[in-house]
CSV table of C-alpha atoms and ligand atoms in Angstrom, one decimal:
chain,number,residue,atom,x,y,z
A,1,UNK,CA,18.2,9.3,-18.6
A,2,UNK,CA,21.2,7.1,-19.7
A,3,UNK,CA,21.6,4.0,-17.6
A,4,UNK,CA,25.2,4.9,-16.8
A,5,UNK,CA,24.0,8.0,-15.1
A,6,UNK,CA,22.4,5.8,-12.4
A,7,UNK,CA,25.8,4.5,-11.3
A,8,UNK,CA,27.1,8.1,-11.2
A,9,UNK,CA,24.1,9.1,-9.1
A,10,UNK,CA,24.8,6.1,-6.8
A,11,UNK,CA,28.4,7.3,-6.2
A,12,UNK,CA,27.2,10.8,-5.5
A,13,UNK,CA,24.6,9.5,-3.1
A,14,UNK,CA,27.2,7.4,-1.2
A,15,UNK,CA,29.5,10.4,-0.7
A,16,UNK,CA,26.6,12.6,0.4
A,17,UNK,CA,25.4,10.1,3.0
A,18,UNK,CA,29.0,9.6,4.3
A,19,UNK,CA,29.5,13.3,4.6
A,20,UNK,CA,26.4,13.5,6.9
A,21,UNK,CA,27.4,10.4,8.8
A,22,UNK,CA,30.6,8.4,8.3
A,23,UNK,CA,29.0,5.3,9.8
A,24,UNK,CA,25.8,5.5,7.8
A,25,UNK,CA,26.2,2.3,5.8
A,26,UNK,CA,27.8,0.4,8.6
A,27,UNK,CA,24.8,1.1,10.8
A,28,UNK,CA,22.4,0.4,7.9
A,29,UNK,CA,23.9,-3.0,7.4
A,30,UNK,CA,23.4,-4.1,11.1
A,31,UNK,CA,19.6,-4.4,11.1
A,32,UNK,CA,16.3,-3.0,10.0
A,33,UNK,CA,13.7,-1.9,12.5
A,34,UNK,CA,10.8,-0.3,10.5
A,35,UNK,CA,7.8,1.0,12.3
A,36,UNK,CA,5.6,0.9,9.1
A,37,UNK,CA,4.6,-1.5,6.4
A,38,UNK,CA,3.6,0.4,3.3
A,39,UNK,CA,1.5,-1.4,0.6
A,40,UNK,CA,1.2,0.9,-2.4
A,41,UNK,CA,1.0,1.1,-6.2
A,42,UNK,CA,4.0,0.5,-8.5
A,43,UNK,CA,3.3,3.7,-10.3
A,44,UNK,CA,6.6,5.6,-10.8
A,45,UNK,CA,5.0,8.9,-9.6
A,46,UNK,CA,4.2,7.5,-6.1
A,47,UNK,CA,7.6,6.9,-4.3
A,48,UNK,CA,6.8,5.7,-0.8
A,49,UNK,CA,9.8,7.0,1.1
A,50,UNK,CA,9.7,10.5,-0.5
A,51,UNK,CA,6.0,11.2,0.0
A,52,UNK,CA,6.3,10.0,3.7
A,53,UNK,CA,9.5,11.9,4.3
A,54,UNK,CA,11.3,8.9,5.7
A,55,UNK,CA,14.7,7.4,5.3
A,56,UNK,CA,16.2,4.0,4.5
A,57,UNK,CA,15.3,1.6,7.3
A,58,UNK,CA,12.1,3.3,8.4
A,59,UNK,CA,9.5,1.7,6.1
A,60,UNK,CA,9.0,-1.9,4.8
A,61,UNK,CA,7.6,-1.5,1.3
A,62,UNK,CA,5.5,-3.7,-1.0
A,63,UNK,CA,4.2,-2.3,-4.3
A,64,UNK,CA,2.1,-3.8,-7.1
A,65,UNK,CA,-0.3,-2.6,-9.7
A,66,UNK,CA,-3.1,-0.7,-7.9
A,67,UNK,CA,-2.0,-1.7,-4.4
A,68,UNK,CA,-3.8,-5.0,-4.2
A,69,UNK,CA,-3.9,-7.5,-1.3
A,70,UNK,CA,-5.3,-10.7,-2.9
A,71,UNK,CA,-5.6,-13.6,-0.5
A,72,UNK,CA,-3.9,-16.0,-3.0
A,73,UNK,CA,-0.9,-13.7,-3.8
A,74,UNK,CA,2.0,-15.4,-2.0
A,75,UNK,CA,4.1,-12.3,-2.5
A,76,UNK,CA,2.0,-9.8,-0.6
A,77,UNK,CA,1.0,-12.4,2.0
A,78,UNK,CA,4.6,-13.2,2.7
A,79,UNK,CA,5.4,-9.5,3.0
A,80,UNK,CA,2.6,-9.0,5.5
A,81,UNK,CA,3.6,-12.1,7.5
A,82,UNK,CA,7.2,-11.1,7.7
A,83,UNK,CA,6.5,-7.4,8.6
A,84,UNK,CA,4.0,-8.3,11.3
A,85,UNK,CA,5.6,-11.5,12.8
A,86,UNK,CA,9.3,-10.7,12.5
A,87,UNK,CA,9.8,-7.0,12.1
A,88,UNK,CA,6.9,-6.3,14.4
A,89,UNK,CA,5.7,-3.2,12.6
A,90,UNK,CA,3.1,-1.2,14.5
A,91,UNK,CA,1.3,0.2,11.4
A,92,UNK,CA,0.2,-1.2,8.1
A,93,UNK,CA,-0.7,1.4,5.5
A,94,UNK,CA,-2.5,0.7,2.2
A,95,UNK,CA,-1.9,3.7,0.0
A,96,UNK,CA,-3.7,4.2,-3.3
A,97,UNK,CA,-3.4,7.2,-5.5
A,98,UNK,CA,-5.8,9.3,-7.7
A,99,UNK,CA,-5.2,8.9,-11.4
A,100,UNK,CA,-4.2,5.2,-10.9
A,101,UNK,CA,-3.8,3.5,-14.3
A,102,UNK,CA,-4.8,0.1,-12.8
A,103,UNK,CA,-8.0,1.5,-11.4
A,104,UNK,CA,-8.7,3.3,-14.7
A,105,UNK,CA,-8.2,0.1,-16.7
A,106,UNK,CA,-10.5,-1.8,-14.4
A,107,UNK,CA,-13.3,0.8,-15.1
A,108,UNK,CA,-13.1,0.1,-18.8
A,109,UNK,CA,-14.4,-2.9,-20.8
A,110,UNK,CA,-11.3,-4.3,-22.4
A,111,UNK,CA,-9.3,-7.5,-22.6
A,112,UNK,CA,-5.9,-6.9,-21.1
A,113,UNK,CA,-4.5,-10.4,-21.1
A,114,UNK,CA,-2.5,-11.5,-18.1
A,115,UNK,CA,-3.7,-8.3,-16.3
A,116,UNK,CA,-7.3,-9.5,-16.4
A,117,UNK,CA,-7.2,-11.6,-13.2
A,118,UNK,CA,-5.3,-8.9,-11.4
A,119,UNK,CA,-7.6,-6.1,-12.4
A,120,UNK,CA,-10.6,-8.3,-11.7
A,121,UNK,CA,-10.0,-7.6,-8.0
A,122,UNK,CA,-10.8,-4.0,-8.6
A,123,UNK,CA,-13.8,-4.9,-10.7
A,124,UNK,CA,-15.0,-6.8,-7.6
A,125,UNK,CA,-14.6,-3.7,-5.5
A,126,UNK,CA,-16.7,-1.8,-8.1
A,127,UNK,CA,-19.4,-4.6,-7.9
A,128,UNK,CA,-19.4,-4.4,-4.1
A,129,UNK,CA,-20.0,-0.7,-4.2
A,130,UNK,CA,-21.9,-0.3,-7.4
A,131,UNK,CA,-24.9,1.4,-5.7
A,132,UNK,CA,-22.8,4.2,-4.5
A,133,UNK,CA,-20.6,4.5,-7.6
A,134,UNK,CA,-23.4,4.4,-10.1
A,135,UNK,CA,-24.9,7.5,-8.4
A,136,UNK,CA,-21.8,9.5,-9.3
A,137,UNK,CA,-22.3,11.0,-12.8
A,138,UNK,CA,-19.0,12.8,-13.2
A,139,UNK,CA,-16.6,10.2,-14.5
A,140,UNK,CA,-13.5,11.7,-12.8
A,141,UNK,CA,-15.3,11.8,-9.4
A,142,UNK,CA,-16.4,8.2,-9.9
A,143,UNK,CA,-12.7,7.3,-10.7
A,144,UNK,CA,-11.5,9.0,-7.6
A,145,UNK,CA,-14.1,7.3,-5.4
A,146,UNK,CA,-13.2,3.9,-6.8
A,147,UNK,CA,-9.5,4.6,-5.9
A,148,UNK,CA,-10.6,5.3,-2.3
A,149,UNK,CA,-13.0,2.3,-2.1
A,150,UNK,CA,-10.2,0.1,-3.5
A,151,UNK,CA,-7.9,1.2,-0.7
A,152,UNK,CA,-10.6,0.6,1.9
A,153,UNK,CA,-11.3,-3.0,0.5
A,154,UNK,CA,-7.6,-3.8,0.5
A,155,UNK,CA,-7.4,-2.8,4.1
A,156,UNK,CA,-10.3,-5.2,4.8
A,157,UNK,CA,-8.2,-7.9,3.0
A,158,UNK,CA,-5.2,-7.0,5.2
A,159,UNK,CA,-7.5,-7.5,8.3
A,160,UNK,CA,-8.5,-11.0,7.0
A,161,UNK,CA,-4.9,-12.2,7.5
A,162,UNK,CA,-4.5,-14.2,10.7
A,163,UNK,CA,-1.2,-12.6,11.9
A,164,UNK,CA,-2.8,-9.2,11.4
A,165,UNK,CA,-5.9,-10.2,13.5
A,166,UNK,CA,-3.7,-11.5,16.3
A,167,UNK,CA,-1.4,-8.4,16.3
A,168,UNK,CA,-4.3,-6.0,16.2
A,169,UNK,CA,-5.9,-7.6,19.2
A,170,UNK,CA,-2.8,-8.5,21.2
A,171,UNK,CA,-0.3,-5.7,20.6
A,172,UNK,CA,-2.2,-2.8,19.1
A,173,UNK,CA,-1.2,-3.0,15.4
A,174,UNK,CA,-3.0,-0.4,13.4
A,175,UNK,CA,-4.2,-0.5,9.8
A,176,UNK,CA,-4.5,2.8,7.8
A,177,UNK,CA,-6.1,3.7,4.4
A,178,UNK,CA,-4.4,6.5,2.6
A,179,UNK,CA,-4.6,8.1,-0.8
A,180,UNK,CA,-1.9,10.1,-2.4
A,181,UNK,CA,-3.2,13.0,-4.6
A,182,UNK,CA,-0.7,13.3,-7.4
A,183,UNK,CA,-2.2,16.6,-8.4
A,184,UNK,CA,-1.2,18.4,-5.2
A,185,UNK,CA,1.3,16.0,-3.5
A,186,UNK,CA,-1.0,15.6,-0.5
A,187,UNK,CA,-1.3,12.5,1.5
A,188,UNK,CA,-5.0,12.0,2.5
A,189,UNK,CA,-6.0,9.8,5.5
A,190,UNK,CA,-9.3,8.1,4.7
A,191,UNK,CA,-9.7,7.6,8.4
A,192,UNK,CA,-11.2,4.1,8.2
A,193,UNK,CA,-12.2,2.6,11.5
A,194,UNK,CA,-10.2,-0.6,11.3
A,195,UNK,CA,-11.2,-1.8,14.7
A,196,UNK,CA,-14.9,-1.6,13.7
A,197,UNK,CA,-14.1,-3.4,10.4
A,198,UNK,CA,-12.2,-6.0,12.3
A,199,UNK,CA,-15.1,-6.6,14.6
A,200,UNK,CA,-17.6,-6.8,11.7
A,201,UNK,CA,-15.6,-9.3,9.6
A,202,UNK,CA,-14.5,-11.5,12.6
A,203,UNK,CA,-17.8,-13.4,12.5
A,204,UNK,CA,-16.8,-14.8,9.1
A,205,UNK,CA,-13.1,-14.3,8.8
A,206,UNK,CA,-11.8,-15.0,12.3
A,207,UNK,CA,-8.6,-17.1,12.2
A,208,UNK,CA,-7.1,-16.2,15.6
B,1,CO,CO1,-1.6,3.2,-9.6
């Protein structure tokens, strides 16, 4: 696609939106009140709003390679803080996806330069679950399972954040682990029991 086409698309989008609602942009500029915080992968094939079927203003989005939630990443930590404390979202979703290049790279032995420390987080997930993963002989199944376990562990990382702990306990904030299956377009709920996880990790990670 030529870059100029983007601006033509933008003009078409503006007229389309105004046809549906002449006050669309005026209302949009007033405030945002999203119900969801979505933390997903930067992969171009996984567009948050499209796969959730939501419009502008409905979901606060953070994306990075392989949907990571590292404790030392000021970016994702600021997003979580802002979404929970100021926007008062009621749901935090970590959404991974099958055929994730970041997860694939972490499964292979190679030096990827600046990506090494980032992908090491996924290698840590592998190490935590190596007993289960090493039992899976089919490489593709192992890859898919690591995608799921990575999402689960990033949800645990979300639950280690103090504002999340407080909001879960005081106002019913929920944390969800999802996987998007690029092959079928399906969104899969891994149905993690975040309350149980929170209870289990509180002994060590309680900050409230
Ligand atoms: Co990915």
